[in-house]
Amino acid sequence: MKIAVVGTGYVGLVTGTCFAETGNHVTCLDLDESKIEQLKQAKVPFFEPGLETLVAKNSKQEKLMFTTNPDQAFADAQIALICVGTPSAADGSANLEYVYAAARDIAKHAPQDLILITKSTVPVGTGDEIEKIVREEGREDIVVVSNPEFLREGSAVQDCMYPDRVVIGTEDSKAKETLTKLYESFVRSGNPILTMKRRSAEMAKYGANSLLACRISFINEMSRICEKIGADIQDVRVAMGTDNRIGMQYLYPSIGFGGSCFPKDVRALEFLAKDNGMQPDLLTATLQANEKQKDNYVNKIVGHFSGEENIKGKKIAIWGVAFKAKTDDIRESPSLHVMDKLIALGADVHSYDPEANTNTKENYGSQVSVHEDMYSAVEGADALCVLTEWNEFRSPDFSRIASTMKSSTLFDGRNLYDAKQLSGFKYYRIG
């Protein structure tokens, strides 16, 4: 099939590349000329394991193309996917200006009998508005479908090629048939293709992300209770997660959730509920608990130094700035909350991240000393904060760390270590 993809961020580039990998001809459209020039040279502007290899392979085979020209992107396209950002507005709602602009461009430039797919995470009813836009452009032949993505940064290629399920929101029989055929090669292991109303498909993505965020906030709140009463969250987590009604996934205590999806999507669903006259207590509590968890971690540092006034001038090393491992994405990373607080208190902050150093430098400039090596970041440090669960942080040389630090103090924000490993360290973990 011939497919046009609007937007070359995580969702657009991964989805377009995976469709090309399965034999389709894909053209990705973006207004950012520098990004398109990079992609034409098979250089991916962000870190995602395995993606750059697939981009290079499919570009060489001329199954994957990149352009800033709408006419070129939509020429002969049978399917067009909207994969643009939907950032949070000031009130928590999703900003849909890029989605609606993409819909207008598609309506103006696309050929006859097009299936227009919304991949971006959008509030319930967005498909109805897109349909109005394309009808206003005189396009009665365009079928608007919701087909939400369920990609995790760091494993997005795997998630796209081997999805747990494919959700298709449409009641148009031809669109159902076409998209079922498109996705057949992704679900050969028997995972389902679920067809439903468009509004249900839009809601499914928000429901999934909000529930996962809720689980994280719940286990983090449990960790704070454990700290107060003398229980161990590691033991409690295992006892909970081995119940097959609960499971272990997303029951890992940490400094909180972040990234480009969970915070934004929970806020958007909270706004949607309030906009419809409801008080979404669980969604509000999920967000509040997440903020408290980040503050709780900072409070451990403040407590260790016996007050905020004693942090000024202290050298604090940070391992991990990305919101999770296997990505360079620092958007709404809980690490930023910790670093911002430490900077505000006058700490001398030194950081290292295997992939997010460039983004850290762009975000902080001279406020943070960014290191190219995990061990150089801790030299002379008064404390080490481990904030992201990168594999290279799991078994460091603790003797080397202790010998170079000014004070052997470690704040483990991901519970990566066993206290028995840390003889001679003042060790703090979650829960």
PDB file of C-alpha atoms in Angstrom, residues 206-309:
ATOM      1  CA  TYR A 206      -6.249   7.429  27.385  1.00  0.00           C
ATOM      2  CA  GLY A 207      -7.668   4.632  29.513  1.00  0.00           C
ATOM      3  CA  ALA A 208      -4.590   2.422  29.043  1.00  0.00           C
ATOM      4  CA  ASN A 209      -2.024   5.125  29.791  1.00  0.00           C
ATOM      5  CA  SER A 210      -3.948   6.520  32.745  1.00  0.00           C
ATOM      6  CA  LEU A 211      -4.304   3.094  34.358  1.00  0.00           C
ATOM      7  CA  LEU A 212      -0.581   2.406  33.984  1.00  0.00           C
ATOM      8  CA  ALA A 213       0.227   5.814  35.478  1.00  0.00           C
ATOM      9  CA  CYS A 214      -2.195   5.055  38.321  1.00  0.00           C
ATOM     10  CA  ARG A 215      -0.359   1.800  39.097  1.00  0.00           C
ATOM     11  CA  ILE A 216       2.945   3.673  39.298  1.00  0.00           C
ATOM     12  CA  SER A 217       1.460   6.319  41.596  1.00  0.00           C
ATOM     13  CA  PHE A 218      -0.119   3.618  43.745  1.00  0.00           C
ATOM     14  CA  ILE A 219       3.081   1.658  44.317  1.00  0.00           C
ATOM     15  CA  ASN A 220       4.936   4.903  44.959  1.00  0.00           C
ATOM     16  CA  GLU A 221       2.373   5.963  47.535  1.00  0.00           C
ATOM     17  CA  MET A 222       2.720   2.528  49.118  1.00  0.00           C
ATOM     18  CA  SER A 223       6.482   3.124  49.286  1.00  0.00           C
ATOM     19  CA  ARG A 224       5.947   6.354  51.219  1.00  0.00           C
ATOM     20  CA  ILE A 225       3.689   4.553  53.674  1.00  0.00           C
ATOM     21  CA  CYS A 226       6.311   1.811  54.052  1.00  0.00           C
ATOM     22  CA  GLU A 227       8.925   4.433  54.933  1.00  0.00           C
ATOM     23  CA  LYS A 228       6.684   5.733  57.720  1.00  0.00           C
ATOM     24  CA  ILE A 229       5.768   2.391  59.280  1.00  0.00           C
ATOM     25  CA  GLY A 230       8.967   0.372  58.857  1.00  0.00           C
ATOM     26  CA  ALA A 231       7.807  -2.004  56.115  1.00  0.00           C
ATOM     27  CA  ASP A 232       9.918  -2.757  53.018  1.00  0.00           C
ATOM     28  CA  ILE A 233       8.301  -1.874  49.690  1.00  0.00           C
ATOM     29  CA  GLN A 234      10.451  -4.455  47.888  1.00  0.00           C
ATOM     30  CA  ASP A 235       8.883  -7.270  49.906  1.00  0.00           C
ATOM     31  CA  VAL A 236       5.413  -5.728  49.688  1.00  0.00           C
ATOM     32  CA  ARG A 237       5.708  -5.307  45.920  1.00  0.00           C
ATOM     33  CA  VAL A 238       6.597  -8.967  45.403  1.00  0.00           C
ATOM     34  CA  ALA A 239       3.773 -10.107  47.653  1.00  0.00           C
ATOM     35  CA  MET A 240       1.334  -7.957  45.668  1.00  0.00           C
ATOM     36  CA  GLY A 241       2.675  -8.710  42.196  1.00  0.00           C
ATOM     37  CA  THR A 242       2.732 -12.488  42.534  1.00  0.00           C
ATOM     38  CA  ASP A 243      -1.047 -12.351  42.887  1.00  0.00           C
ATOM     39  CA  ASN A 244      -2.086 -13.242  39.325  1.00  0.00           C
ATOM     40  CA  ARG A 245      -4.931 -10.745  39.560  1.00  0.00           C
ATOM     41  CA  ILE A 246      -2.381  -7.954  39.939  1.00  0.00           C
ATOM     42  CA  GLY A 247       0.914  -8.894  38.242  1.00  0.00           C
ATOM     43  CA  MET A 248       4.331  -7.257  38.490  1.00  0.00           C
ATOM     44  CA  GLN A 249       4.140  -4.818  35.589  1.00  0.00           C
ATOM     45  CA  TYR A 250       4.378  -1.140  36.543  1.00  0.00           C
ATOM     46  CA  LEU A 251       4.753  -2.016  40.240  1.00  0.00           C
ATOM     47  CA  TYR A 252       8.309  -0.723  40.536  1.00  0.00           C
ATOM     48  CA  PRO A 253       8.793   2.081  43.088  1.00  0.00           C
ATOM     49  CA  SER A 254      10.706   5.044  41.718  1.00  0.00           C
ATOM     50  CA  ILE A 255      10.929   8.824  41.775  1.00  0.00           C
ATOM     51  CA  GLY A 256       7.739   9.031  39.677  1.00  0.00           C
ATOM     52  CA  PHE A 257       6.587   8.788  36.083  1.00  0.00           C
ATOM     53  CA  GLY A 258       7.393  11.255  33.318  1.00  0.00           C
ATOM     54  CA  GLY A 259       7.933  11.430  29.574  1.00  0.00           C
ATOM     55  CA  SER A 260       5.830  12.656  26.716  1.00  0.00           C
ATOM     56  CA  CYS A 261       2.787  10.436  27.344  1.00  0.00           C
ATOM     57  CA  PHE A 262       1.746   9.575  30.895  1.00  0.00           C
ATOM     58  CA  PRO A 263       1.655  13.079  32.438  1.00  0.00           C
ATOM     59  CA  LYS A 264       0.100  14.639  29.350  1.00  0.00           C
ATOM     60  CA  ASP A 265      -2.490  11.918  28.816  1.00  0.00           C
ATOM     61  CA  VAL A 266      -3.642  11.781  32.442  1.00  0.00           C
ATOM     62  CA  ARG A 267      -4.024  15.574  32.463  1.00  0.00           C
ATOM     63  CA  ALA A 268      -5.971  15.466  29.200  1.00  0.00           C
ATOM     64  CA  LEU A 269      -8.340  12.770  30.475  1.00  0.00           C
ATOM     65  CA  GLU A 270      -8.769  14.666  33.744  1.00  0.00           C
ATOM     66  CA  PHE A 271      -9.681  17.786  31.742  1.00  0.00           C
ATOM     67  CA  LEU A 272     -12.084  15.819  29.550  1.00  0.00           C
ATOM     68  CA  ALA A 273     -13.888  14.438  32.593  1.00  0.00           C
ATOM     69  CA  LYS A 274     -14.185  17.859  34.220  1.00  0.00           C
ATOM     70  CA  ASP A 275     -15.334  19.372  30.942  1.00  0.00           C
ATOM     71  CA  ASN A 276     -18.185  16.860  31.015  1.00  0.00           C
ATOM     72  CA  GLY A 277     -19.264  17.733  34.540  1.00  0.00           C
ATOM     73  CA  MET A 278     -17.372  14.982  36.416  1.00  0.00           C
ATOM     74  CA  GLN A 279     -14.821  15.050  39.201  1.00  0.00           C
ATOM     75  CA  PRO A 280     -12.184  12.458  38.188  1.00  0.00           C
ATOM     76  CA  ASP A 281     -10.894  11.679  41.677  1.00  0.00           C
ATOM     77  CA  LEU A 282      -8.521   8.850  40.717  1.00  0.00           C
ATOM     78  CA  LEU A 283      -6.952  10.783  37.826  1.00  0.00           C
ATOM     79  CA  THR A 284      -6.397  13.850  40.002  1.00  0.00           C
ATOM     80  CA  ALA A 285      -4.933  11.694  42.772  1.00  0.00           C
ATOM     81  CA  THR A 286      -2.613   9.957  40.279  1.00  0.00           C
ATOM     82  CA  LEU A 287      -1.094  13.294  39.284  1.00  0.00           C
ATOM     83  CA  GLN A 288      -0.895  14.579  42.848  1.00  0.00           C
ATOM     84  CA  ALA A 289       0.743  11.393  44.097  1.00  0.00           C
ATOM     85  CA  ASN A 290       3.321  11.616  41.324  1.00  0.00           C
ATOM     86  CA  GLU A 291       4.319  15.127  42.360  1.00  0.00           C
ATOM     87  CA  LYS A 292       4.558  14.059  46.004  1.00  0.00           C
ATOM     88  CA  GLN A 293       6.849  11.180  45.056  1.00  0.00           C
ATOM     89  CA  LYS A 294       9.301  13.517  43.329  1.00  0.00           C
ATOM     90  CA  ASP A 295       9.249  15.868  46.299  1.00  0.00           C
ATOM     91  CA  ASN A 296       9.697  12.936  48.686  1.00  0.00           C
ATOM     92  CA  TYR A 297      12.972  12.041  46.962  1.00  0.00           C
ATOM     93  CA  VAL A 298      14.254  15.611  47.221  1.00  0.00           C
ATOM     94  CA  ASN A 299      13.262  15.662  50.882  1.00  0.00           C
ATOM     95  CA  LYS A 300      15.525  12.645  51.507  1.00  0.00           C
ATOM     96  CA  ILE A 301      18.464  14.660  50.183  1.00  0.00           C
ATOM     97  CA  VAL A 302      17.513  17.721  52.218  1.00  0.00           C
ATOM     98  CA  GLY A 303      17.110  15.565  55.326  1.00  0.00           C
ATOM     99  CA  HIS A 304      20.515  13.975  54.882  1.00  0.00           C
ATOM    100  CA  PHE A 305      22.183  17.389  54.767  1.00  0.00           C
ATOM    101  CA  SER A 306      20.120  18.598  57.756  1.00  0.00           C
ATOM    102  CA  GLY A 307      18.252  21.328  55.906  1.00  0.00           C
ATOM    103  CA  GLU A 308      18.019  23.191  52.620  1.00  0.00           C
ATOM    104  CA  GLU A 309      20.529  25.813  53.725  1.00  0.00           C
TER     105      GLU A 309
END
